[in-house]
Amino acid sequence: MRDFFKKSRTARVMALLGAGLLAGGGAAYLYFHDPAVYPIPCAIHLLTGLYCPGCGAGRACFALLHGNLPEAFSYNPLMVILIPFICLYVAVRGLDWAVTGGNHVDGKISVKLLVAILVLILIYGIVRNIPVLPFSLLAPGGMSEIF
């Protein structure tokens, strides 16, 4: 199967379009199904009572899809900040693979930058569980009073 995709640009483009359609379908589903009504449970929060770095991401994406940036930011500010960069990476990496069949993008990203982002996410996951202002504002919905 790998050789098939390596040799056929058309197959790569079709696979990329299929992945885009799946992502669009997921976004359409989320647009019409409010996570506040149809919650997506977080296993870490259910087991420990603590918020993981991704808690509130479903509600934040729902708010983003409806054009409500302040509400999205109140649910998961780090995700709202990082999502444009993640989308840009996925788009550029997918286009590179579809056109060339290779990976010319990952080698240009600094390992130090990736480690710094990982450390930032881990610190964010710890700090958002401190029940004292201003840290409690990072909990899902914590900034809703401000906005």
PDB file of N, CA and C in Angstrom, residues 44-143:
ATOM      1  N   ILE A  44      -9.400  11.721  32.246  1.00  0.00           N
ATOM      2  CA  ILE A  44      -8.534  12.229  33.324  1.00  0.00           C
ATOM      3  C   ILE A  44      -9.377  12.974  34.361  1.00  0.00           C
ATOM      4  N   HIS A  45     -10.295  13.816  33.880  1.00  0.00           N
ATOM      5  CA  HIS A  45     -11.142  14.564  34.810  1.00  0.00           C
ATOM      6  C   HIS A  45     -12.081  13.627  35.576  1.00  0.00           C
ATOM      7  N   LEU A  46     -12.602  12.605  34.906  1.00  0.00           N
ATOM      8  CA  LEU A  46     -13.489  11.647  35.586  1.00  0.00           C
ATOM      9  C   LEU A  46     -12.747  10.862  36.663  1.00  0.00           C
ATOM     10  N   LEU A  47     -11.500  10.474  36.380  1.00  0.00           N
ATOM     11  CA  LEU A  47     -10.735   9.654  37.329  1.00  0.00           C
ATOM     12  C   LEU A  47     -10.108  10.462  38.452  1.00  0.00           C
ATOM     13  N   THR A  48      -9.635  11.673  38.151  1.00  0.00           N
ATOM     14  CA  THR A  48      -8.870  12.430  39.146  1.00  0.00           C
ATOM     15  C   THR A  48      -9.558  13.693  39.637  1.00  0.00           C
ATOM     16  N   GLY A  49     -10.510  14.208  38.869  1.00  0.00           N
ATOM     17  CA  GLY A  49     -11.127  15.484  39.218  1.00  0.00           C
ATOM     18  C   GLY A  49     -10.296  16.673  38.773  1.00  0.00           C
ATOM     19  N   LEU A  50      -9.171  16.392  38.127  1.00  0.00           N
ATOM     20  CA  LEU A  50      -8.291  17.464  37.642  1.00  0.00           C
ATOM     21  C   LEU A  50      -8.543  17.709  36.160  1.00  0.00           C
ATOM     22  N   TYR A  51      -8.293  18.943  35.728  1.00  0.00           N
ATOM     23  CA  TYR A  51      -8.439  19.285  34.317  1.00  0.00           C
ATOM     24  C   TYR A  51      -7.144  18.964  33.577  1.00  0.00           C
ATOM     25  N   CYS A  52      -7.272  18.246  32.475  1.00  0.00           N
ATOM     26  CA  CYS A  52      -6.103  17.983  31.631  1.00  0.00           C
ATOM     27  C   CYS A  52      -5.912  19.197  30.712  1.00  0.00           C
ATOM     28  N   PRO A  53      -4.794  19.281  29.994  1.00  0.00           N
ATOM     29  CA  PRO A  53      -4.595  20.420  29.087  1.00  0.00           C
ATOM     30  C   PRO A  53      -5.659  20.518  27.996  1.00  0.00           C
ATOM     31  N   GLY A  54      -6.359  19.430  27.705  1.00  0.00           N
ATOM     32  CA  GLY A  54      -7.368  19.453  26.655  1.00  0.00           C
ATOM     33  C   GLY A  54      -8.790  19.661  27.145  1.00  0.00           C
ATOM     34  N   CYS A  55      -9.003  19.684  28.447  1.00  0.00           N
ATOM     35  CA  CYS A  55     -10.361  19.867  28.967  1.00  0.00           C
ATOM     36  C   CYS A  55     -10.937  21.196  28.477  1.00  0.00           C
ATOM     37  N   GLY A  56     -12.145  21.124  27.979  1.00  0.00           N
ATOM     38  CA  GLY A  56     -12.812  22.305  27.444  1.00  0.00           C
ATOM     39  C   GLY A  56     -12.579  22.507  25.962  1.00  0.00           C
ATOM     40  N   ALA A  57     -11.765  21.646  25.336  1.00  0.00           N
ATOM     41  CA  ALA A  57     -11.438  21.817  23.922  1.00  0.00           C
ATOM     42  C   ALA A  57     -12.655  21.611  23.024  1.00  0.00           C
ATOM     43  N   GLY A  58     -13.526  20.672  23.351  1.00  0.00           N
ATOM     44  CA  GLY A  58     -14.719  20.443  22.542  1.00  0.00           C
ATOM     45  C   GLY A  58     -15.643  21.651  22.566  1.00  0.00           C
ATOM     46  N   ARG A  59     -15.853  22.197  23.768  1.00  0.00           N
ATOM     47  CA  ARG A  59     -16.699  23.388  23.879  1.00  0.00           C
ATOM     48  C   ARG A  59     -16.032  24.592  23.223  1.00  0.00           C
ATOM     49  N   ALA A  60     -14.696  24.666  23.311  1.00  0.00           N
ATOM     50  CA  ALA A  60     -13.982  25.770  22.664  1.00  0.00           C
ATOM     51  C   ALA A  60     -14.097  25.670  21.143  1.00  0.00           C
ATOM     52  N   CYS A  61     -13.963  24.468  20.598  1.00  0.00           N
ATOM     53  CA  CYS A  61     -14.119  24.289  19.147  1.00  0.00           C
ATOM     54  C   CYS A  61     -15.541  24.606  18.707  1.00  0.00           C
ATOM     55  N   PHE A  62     -16.528  24.217  19.507  1.00  0.00           N
ATOM     56  CA  PHE A  62     -17.922  24.544  19.208  1.00  0.00           C
ATOM     57  C   PHE A  62     -18.100  26.063  19.150  1.00  0.00           C
ATOM     58  N   ALA A  63     -17.535  26.760  20.127  1.00  0.00           N
ATOM     59  CA  ALA A  63     -17.640  28.221  20.153  1.00  0.00           C
ATOM     60  C   ALA A  63     -16.902  28.844  18.962  1.00  0.00           C
ATOM     61  N   LEU A  64     -15.731  28.304  18.611  1.00  0.00           N
ATOM     62  CA  LEU A  64     -14.994  28.813  17.448  1.00  0.00           C
ATOM     63  C   LEU A  64     -15.787  28.617  16.160  1.00  0.00           C
ATOM     64  N   LEU A  65     -16.404  27.453  16.008  1.00  0.00           N
ATOM     65  CA  LEU A  65     -17.197  27.189  14.810  1.00  0.00           C
ATOM     66  C   LEU A  65     -18.396  28.127  14.708  1.00  0.00           C
ATOM     67  N   HIS A  66     -18.861  28.648  15.840  1.00  0.00           N
ATOM     68  CA  HIS A  66     -19.966  29.592  15.832  1.00  0.00           C
ATOM     69  C   HIS A  66     -19.480  31.040  15.888  1.00  0.00           C
ATOM     70  N   GLY A  67     -18.177  31.244  15.739  1.00  0.00           N
ATOM     71  CA  GLY A  67     -17.622  32.594  15.673  1.00  0.00           C
ATOM     72  C   GLY A  67     -17.539  33.321  16.999  1.00  0.00           C
ATOM     73  N   ASN A  68     -17.571  32.604  18.108  1.00  0.00           N
ATOM     74  CA  ASN A  68     -17.538  33.221  19.422  1.00  0.00           C
ATOM     75  C   ASN A  68     -16.151  33.021  20.041  1.00  0.00           C
ATOM     76  N   LEU A  69     -15.214  33.869  19.651  1.00  0.00           N
ATOM     77  CA  LEU A  69     -13.826  33.747  20.117  1.00  0.00           C
ATOM     78  C   LEU A  69     -13.683  33.943  21.627  1.00  0.00           C
ATOM     79  N   PRO A  70     -14.339  34.947  22.242  1.00  0.00           N
ATOM     80  CA  PRO A  70     -14.181  35.087  23.702  1.00  0.00           C
ATOM     81  C   PRO A  70     -14.654  33.853  24.484  1.00  0.00           C
ATOM     82  N   GLU A  71     -15.774  33.269  24.063  1.00  0.00           N
ATOM     83  CA  GLU A  71     -16.255  32.065  24.747  1.00  0.00           C
ATOM     84  C   GLU A  71     -15.283  30.907  24.546  1.00  0.00           C
ATOM     85  N   ALA A  72     -14.772  30.754  23.336  1.00  0.00           N
ATOM     86  CA  ALA A  72     -13.797  29.697  23.056  1.00  0.00           C
ATOM     87  C   ALA A  72     -12.561  29.885  23.931  1.00  0.00           C
ATOM     88  N   PHE A  73     -12.102  31.116  24.039  1.00  0.00           N
ATOM     89  CA  PHE A  73     -10.917  31.414  24.848  1.00  0.00           C
ATOM     90  C   PHE A  73     -11.169  31.106  26.316  1.00  0.00           C
ATOM     91  N   SER A  74     -12.404  31.303  26.774  1.00  0.00           N
ATOM     92  CA  SER A  74     -12.695  31.034  28.185  1.00  0.00           C
ATOM     93  C   SER A  74     -12.679  29.540  28.502  1.00  0.00           C
ATOM     94  N   TYR A  75     -12.968  28.686  27.513  1.00  0.00           N
ATOM     95  CA  TYR A  75     -12.969  27.246  27.754  1.00  0.00           C
ATOM     96  C   TYR A  75     -11.575  26.631  27.725  1.00  0.00           C
ATOM     97  N   ASN A  76     -10.733  27.032  26.774  1.00  0.00           N
ATOM     98  CA  ASN A  76      -9.383  26.487  26.686  1.00  0.00           C
ATOM     99  C   ASN A  76      -8.495  27.484  25.941  1.00  0.00           C
ATOM    100  N   PRO A  77      -7.918  28.461  26.661  1.00  0.00           N
ATOM    101  CA  PRO A  77      -7.150  29.512  25.993  1.00  0.00           C
ATOM    102  C   PRO A  77      -5.923  28.992  25.243  1.00  0.00           C
ATOM    103  N   LEU A  78      -5.236  28.016  25.774  1.00  0.00           N
ATOM    104  CA  LEU A  78      -4.041  27.516  25.092  1.00  0.00           C
ATOM    105  C   LEU A  78      -4.404  26.861  23.765  1.00  0.00           C
ATOM    106  N   MET A  79      -5.483  26.101  23.747  1.00  0.00           N
ATOM    107  CA  MET A  79      -5.882  25.462  22.499  1.00  0.00           C
ATOM    108  C   MET A  79      -6.266  26.498  21.450  1.00  0.00           C
ATOM    109  N   VAL A  80      -6.968  27.544  21.871  1.00  0.00           N
ATOM    110  CA  VAL A  80      -7.373  28.595  20.933  1.00  0.00           C
ATOM    111  C   VAL A  80      -6.144  29.276  20.344  1.00  0.00           C
ATOM    112  N   ILE A  81      -5.100  29.431  21.142  1.00  0.00           N
ATOM    113  CA  ILE A  81      -3.862  30.043  20.648  1.00  0.00           C
ATOM    114  C   ILE A  81      -3.118  29.095  19.715  1.00  0.00           C
ATOM    115  N   LEU A  82      -3.088  27.799  20.046  1.00  0.00           N
ATOM    116  CA  LEU A  82      -2.301  26.839  19.265  1.00  0.00           C
ATOM    117  C   LEU A  82      -3.009  26.322  18.017  1.00  0.00           C
ATOM    118  N   ILE A  83      -4.332  26.360  17.962  1.00  0.00           N
ATOM    119  CA  ILE A  83      -5.053  25.723  16.854  1.00  0.00           C
ATOM    120  C   ILE A  83      -4.703  26.308  15.476  1.00  0.00           C
ATOM    121  N   PRO A  84      -4.489  27.613  15.319  1.00  0.00           N
ATOM    122  CA  PRO A  84      -4.092  28.082  13.982  1.00  0.00           C
ATOM    123  C   PRO A  84      -2.758  27.496  13.524  1.00  0.00           C
ATOM    124  N   PHE A  85      -1.829  27.334  14.454  1.00  0.00           N
ATOM    125  CA  PHE A  85      -0.522  26.773  14.108  1.00  0.00           C
ATOM    126  C   PHE A  85      -0.638  25.282  13.780  1.00  0.00           C
ATOM    127  N   ILE A  86      -1.484  24.571  14.509  1.00  0.00           N
ATOM    128  CA  ILE A  86      -1.701  23.155  14.234  1.00  0.00           C
ATOM    129  C   ILE A  86      -2.345  22.982  12.864  1.00  0.00           C
ATOM    130  N   CYS A  87      -3.344  23.802  12.575  1.00  0.00           N
ATOM    131  CA  CYS A  87      -4.012  23.733  11.266  1.00  0.00           C
ATOM    132  C   CYS A  87      -3.039  24.065  10.142  1.00  0.00           C
ATOM    133  N   LEU A  88      -2.204  25.065  10.340  1.00  0.00           N
ATOM    134  CA  LEU A  88      -1.207  25.424   9.329  1.00  0.00           C
ATOM    135  C   LEU A  88      -0.238  24.275   9.096  1.00  0.00           C
ATOM    136  N   TYR A  89       0.229  23.653  10.178  1.00  0.00           N
ATOM    137  CA  TYR A  89       1.142  22.517  10.043  1.00  0.00           C
ATOM    138  C   TYR A  89       0.488  21.376   9.274  1.00  0.00           C
ATOM    139  N   VAL A  90      -0.745  21.021   9.654  1.00  0.00           N
ATOM    140  CA  VAL A  90      -1.438  19.908   8.996  1.00  0.00           C
ATOM    141  C   VAL A  90      -1.643  20.208   7.510  1.00  0.00           C
ATOM    142  N   ALA A  91      -2.023  21.444   7.186  1.00  0.00           N
ATOM    143  CA  ALA A  91      -2.250  21.815   5.784  1.00  0.00           C
ATOM    144  C   ALA A  91      -0.955  21.764   4.978  1.00  0.00           C
ATOM    145  N   VAL A  92       0.110  22.352   5.493  1.00  0.00           N
ATOM    146  CA  VAL A  92       1.386  22.373   4.763  1.00  0.00           C
ATOM    147  C   VAL A  92       1.956  20.968   4.646  1.00  0.00           C
ATOM    148  N   ARG A  93       1.891  20.200   5.717  1.00  0.00           N
ATOM    149  CA  ARG A  93       2.414  18.823   5.699  1.00  0.00           C
ATOM    150  C   ARG A  93       1.615  17.956   4.727  1.00  0.00           C
ATOM    151  N   GLY A  94       0.289  18.118   4.734  1.00  0.00           N
ATOM    152  CA  GLY A  94      -0.550  17.354   3.814  1.00  0.00           C
ATOM    153  C   GLY A  94      -0.294  17.725   2.367  1.00  0.00           C
ATOM    154  N   LEU A  95      -0.172  19.014   2.081  1.00  0.00           N
ATOM    155  CA  LEU A  95       0.119  19.446   0.709  1.00  0.00           C
ATOM    156  C   LEU A  95       1.491  18.958   0.246  1.00  0.00           C
ATOM    157  N   ASP A  96       2.465  19.016   1.140  1.00  0.00           N
ATOM    158  CA  ASP A  96       3.803  18.527   0.801  1.00  0.00           C
ATOM    159  C   ASP A  96       3.752  17.043   0.452  1.00  0.00           C
ATOM    160  N   TRP A  97       3.044  16.269   1.254  1.00  0.00           N
ATOM    161  CA  TRP A  97       2.940  14.833   0.995  1.00  0.00           C
ATOM    162  C   TRP A  97       2.183  14.567  -0.304  1.00  0.00           C
ATOM    163  N   ALA A  98       1.087  15.310  -0.533  1.00  0.00           N
ATOM    164  CA  ALA A  98       0.287  15.084  -1.737  1.00  0.00           C
ATOM    165  C   ALA A  98       1.080  15.408  -2.999  1.00  0.00           C
ATOM    166  N   VAL A  99       1.883  16.458  -2.967  1.00  0.00           N
ATOM    167  CA  VAL A  99       2.617  16.889  -4.164  1.00  0.00           C
ATOM    168  C   VAL A  99       3.886  16.071  -4.378  1.00  0.00           C
ATOM    169  N   THR A 100       4.658  15.873  -3.308  1.00  0.00           N
ATOM    170  CA  THR A 100       5.971  15.233  -3.480  1.00  0.00           C
ATOM    171  C   THR A 100       6.005  13.772  -3.049  1.00  0.00           C
ATOM    172  N   GLY A 101       5.068  13.377  -2.189  1.00  0.00           N
ATOM    173  CA  GLY A 101       5.097  12.015  -1.665  1.00  0.00           C
ATOM    174  C   GLY A 101       6.080  11.853  -0.523  1.00  0.00           C
ATOM    175  N   GLY A 102       6.704  12.935  -0.124  1.00  0.00           N
ATOM    176  CA  GLY A 102       7.695  12.872   0.949  1.00  0.00           C
ATOM    177  C   GLY A 102       7.321  13.768   2.111  1.00  0.00           C
ATOM    178  N   ASN A 103       8.289  13.946   2.986  1.00  0.00           N
ATOM    179  CA  ASN A 103       8.111  14.786   4.159  1.00  0.00           C
ATOM    180  C   ASN A 103       9.268  15.768   4.215  1.00  0.00           C
ATOM    181  N   HIS A 104       9.039  16.971   3.722  1.00  0.00           N
ATOM    182  CA  HIS A 104      10.074  17.996   3.728  1.00  0.00           C
ATOM    183  C   HIS A 104       9.800  19.064   4.773  1.00  0.00           C
ATOM    184  N   VAL A 105       8.753  18.883   5.561  1.00  0.00           N
ATOM    185  CA  VAL A 105       8.327  19.903   6.515  1.00  0.00           C
ATOM    186  C   VAL A 105       8.903  19.632   7.902  1.00  0.00           C
ATOM    187  N   ASP A 106       8.782  18.396   8.374  1.00  0.00           N
ATOM    188  CA  ASP A 106       9.174  18.090   9.750  1.00  0.00           C
ATOM    189  C   ASP A 106      10.640  18.400  10.040  1.00  0.00           C
ATOM    190  N   GLY A 107      11.502  18.221   9.068  1.00  0.00           N
ATOM    191  CA  GLY A 107      12.921  18.493   9.273  1.00  0.00           C
ATOM    192  C   GLY A 107      13.238  19.967   9.458  1.00  0.00           C
ATOM    193  N   LYS A 108      12.309  20.829   9.077  1.00  0.00           N
ATOM    194  CA  LYS A 108      12.523  22.267   9.201  1.00  0.00           C
ATOM    195  C   LYS A 108      11.990  22.828  10.523  1.00  0.00           C
ATOM    196  N   ILE A 109      11.338  21.991  11.315  1.00  0.00           N
ATOM    197  CA  ILE A 109      10.804  22.427  12.607  1.00  0.00           C
ATOM    198  C   ILE A 109      11.832  22.099  13.684  1.00  0.00           C
ATOM    199  N   SER A 110      12.177  23.098  14.460  1.00  0.00           N
ATOM    200  CA  SER A 110      13.186  22.944  15.509  1.00  0.00           C
ATOM    201  C   SER A 110      12.692  21.996  16.609  1.00  0.00           C
ATOM    202  N   VAL A 111      13.551  21.074  16.997  1.00  0.00           N
ATOM    203  CA  VAL A 111      13.221  20.160  18.090  1.00  0.00           C
ATOM    204  C   VAL A 111      13.074  20.949  19.387  1.00  0.00           C
ATOM    205  N   LYS A 112      13.870  21.998  19.551  1.00  0.00           N
ATOM    206  CA  LYS A 112      13.767  22.836  20.752  1.00  0.00           C
ATOM    207  C   LYS A 112      12.395  23.507  20.830  1.00  0.00           C
ATOM    208  N   LEU A 113      11.857  23.927  19.685  1.00  0.00           N
ATOM    209  CA  LEU A 113      10.528  24.525  19.660  1.00  0.00           C
ATOM    210  C   LEU A 113       9.471  23.506  20.074  1.00  0.00           C
ATOM    211  N   LEU A 114       9.569  22.291  19.561  1.00  0.00           N
ATOM    212  CA  LEU A 114       8.605  21.244  19.912  1.00  0.00           C
ATOM    213  C   LEU A 114       8.677  20.886  21.392  1.00  0.00           C
ATOM    214  N   VAL A 115       9.881  20.821  21.937  1.00  0.00           N
ATOM    215  CA  VAL A 115      10.042  20.533  23.368  1.00  0.00           C
ATOM    216  C   VAL A 115       9.470  21.688  24.187  1.00  0.00           C
ATOM    217  N   ALA A 116       9.712  22.915  23.762  1.00  0.00           N
ATOM    218  CA  ALA A 116       9.174  24.077  24.478  1.00  0.00           C
ATOM    219  C   ALA A 116       7.645  24.064  24.478  1.00  0.00           C
ATOM    220  N   ILE A 117       7.039  23.697  23.355  1.00  0.00           N
ATOM    221  CA  ILE A 117       5.573  23.616  23.286  1.00  0.00           C
ATOM    222  C   ILE A 117       5.064  22.513  24.204  1.00  0.00           C
ATOM    223  N   LEU A 118       5.733  21.370  24.222  1.00  0.00           N
ATOM    224  CA  LEU A 118       5.334  20.271  25.107  1.00  0.00           C
ATOM    225  C   LEU A 118       5.432  20.691  26.571  1.00  0.00           C
ATOM    226  N   VAL A 119       6.526  21.358  26.938  1.00  0.00           N
ATOM    227  CA  VAL A 119       6.688  21.831  28.316  1.00  0.00           C
ATOM    228  C   VAL A 119       5.596  22.850  28.652  1.00  0.00           C
ATOM    229  N   LEU A 120       5.292  23.743  27.718  1.00  0.00           N
ATOM    230  CA  LEU A 120       4.231  24.728  27.926  1.00  0.00           C
ATOM    231  C   LEU A 120       2.886  24.040  28.182  1.00  0.00           C
ATOM    232  N   ILE A 121       2.579  23.014  27.398  1.00  0.00           N
ATOM    233  CA  ILE A 121       1.316  22.280  27.572  1.00  0.00           C
ATOM    234  C   ILE A 121       1.282  21.585  28.932  1.00  0.00           C
ATOM    235  N   LEU A 122       2.387  20.988  29.339  1.00  0.00           N
ATOM    236  CA  LEU A 122       2.434  20.318  30.646  1.00  0.00           C
ATOM    237  C   LEU A 122       2.277  21.318  31.789  1.00  0.00           C
ATOM    238  N   ILE A 123       2.954  22.463  31.701  1.00  0.00           N
ATOM    239  CA  ILE A 123       2.827  23.489  32.738  1.00  0.00           C
ATOM    240  C   ILE A 123       1.404  24.029  32.775  1.00  0.00           C
ATOM    241  N   TYR A 124       0.825  24.239  31.605  1.00  0.00           N
ATOM    242  CA  TYR A 124      -0.558  24.707  31.517  1.00  0.00           C
ATOM    243  C   TYR A 124      -1.509  23.714  32.195  1.00  0.00           C
ATOM    244  N   GLY A 125      -1.278  22.419  31.973  1.00  0.00           N
ATOM    245  CA  GLY A 125      -2.112  21.396  32.591  1.00  0.00           C
ATOM    246  C   GLY A 125      -2.012  21.407  34.108  1.00  0.00           C
ATOM    247  N   ILE A 126      -0.871  21.774  34.639  1.00  0.00           N
ATOM    248  CA  ILE A 126      -0.700  21.846  36.093  1.00  0.00           C
ATOM    249  C   ILE A 126      -1.299  23.138  36.643  1.00  0.00           C
ATOM    250  N   VAL A 127      -0.953  24.252  36.011  1.00  0.00           N
ATOM    251  CA  VAL A 127      -1.345  25.566  36.517  1.00  0.00           C
ATOM    252  C   VAL A 127      -2.864  25.760  36.489  1.00  0.00           C
ATOM    253  N   ARG A 128      -3.548  25.189  35.503  1.00  0.00           N
ATOM    254  CA  ARG A 128      -5.001  25.417  35.412  1.00  0.00           C
ATOM    255  C   ARG A 128      -5.768  24.692  36.513  1.00  0.00           C
ATOM    256  N   ASN A 129      -5.087  23.854  37.303  1.00  0.00           N
ATOM    257  CA  ASN A 129      -5.730  23.146  38.411  1.00  0.00           C
ATOM    258  C   ASN A 129      -5.465  23.797  39.761  1.00  0.00           C
ATOM    259  N   ILE A 130      -4.728  24.901  39.782  1.00  0.00           N
ATOM    260  CA  ILE A 130      -4.481  25.613  41.037  1.00  0.00           C
ATOM    261  C   ILE A 130      -5.729  26.457  41.331  1.00  0.00           C
ATOM    262  N   PRO A 131      -6.419  26.186  42.458  1.00  0.00           N
ATOM    263  CA  PRO A 131      -7.718  26.832  42.711  1.00  0.00           C
ATOM    264  C   PRO A 131      -7.618  28.245  43.299  1.00  0.00           C
ATOM    265  N   VAL A 132      -6.694  29.036  42.785  1.00  0.00           N
ATOM    266  CA  VAL A 132      -6.496  30.391  43.271  1.00  0.00           C
ATOM    267  C   VAL A 132      -6.415  31.322  42.067  1.00  0.00           C
ATOM    268  N   LEU A 133      -7.025  32.507  42.192  1.00  0.00           N
ATOM    269  CA  LEU A 133      -6.888  33.492  41.119  1.00  0.00           C
ATOM    270  C   LEU A 133      -5.427  33.869  40.969  1.00  0.00           C
ATOM    271  N   PRO A 134      -4.907  34.069  39.831  1.00  0.00           N
ATOM    272  CA  PRO A 134      -5.500  34.088  38.506  1.00  0.00           C
ATOM    273  C   PRO A 134      -5.515  32.717  37.823  1.00  0.00           C
ATOM    274  N   PHE A 135      -4.959  31.701  38.488  1.00  0.00           N
ATOM    275  CA  PHE A 135      -4.840  30.385  37.857  1.00  0.00           C
ATOM    276  C   PHE A 135      -6.193  29.732  37.603  1.00  0.00           C
ATOM    277  N   SER A 136      -7.156  29.965  38.479  1.00  0.00           N
ATOM    278  CA  SER A 136      -8.476  29.366  38.306  1.00  0.00           C
ATOM    279  C   SER A 136      -9.185  29.889  37.055  1.00  0.00           C
ATOM    280  N   LEU A 137      -8.724  30.999  36.510  1.00  0.00           N
ATOM    281  CA  LEU A 137      -9.291  31.509  35.259  1.00  0.00           C
ATOM    282  C   LEU A 137      -8.988  30.584  34.083  1.00  0.00           C
ATOM    283  N   LEU A 138      -7.960  29.743  34.214  1.00  0.00           N
ATOM    284  CA  LEU A 138      -7.580  28.830  33.131  1.00  0.00           C
ATOM    285  C   LEU A 138      -8.424  27.559  33.105  1.00  0.00           C
ATOM    286  N   ALA A 139      -9.199  27.317  34.145  1.00  0.00           N
ATOM    287  CA  ALA A 139     -10.105  26.157  34.151  1.00  0.00           C
ATOM    288  C   ALA A 139     -11.179  26.375  33.086  1.00  0.00           C
ATOM    289  N   PRO A 140     -11.735  25.293  32.523  1.00  0.00           N
ATOM    290  CA  PRO A 140     -12.769  25.467  31.497  1.00  0.00           C
ATOM    291  C   PRO A 140     -13.919  26.347  31.978  1.00  0.00           C
ATOM    292  N   GLY A 141     -14.178  27.414  31.236  1.00  0.00           N
ATOM    293  CA  GLY A 141     -15.228  28.358  31.596  1.00  0.00           C
ATOM    294  C   GLY A 141     -14.812  29.362  32.645  1.00  0.00           C
ATOM    295  N   GLY A 142     -13.567  29.314  33.090  1.00  0.00           N
ATOM    296  CA  GLY A 142     -13.099  30.190  34.159  1.00  0.00           C
ATOM    297  C   GLY A 142     -13.115  31.662  33.802  1.00  0.00           C
ATOM    298  N   MET A 143     -12.923  31.969  32.531  1.00  0.00           N
ATOM    299  CA  MET A 143     -12.902  33.378  32.114  1.00  0.00           C
ATOM    300  C   MET A 143     -14.259  33.878  31.637  1.00  0.00           C
TER     301      MET A 143
END
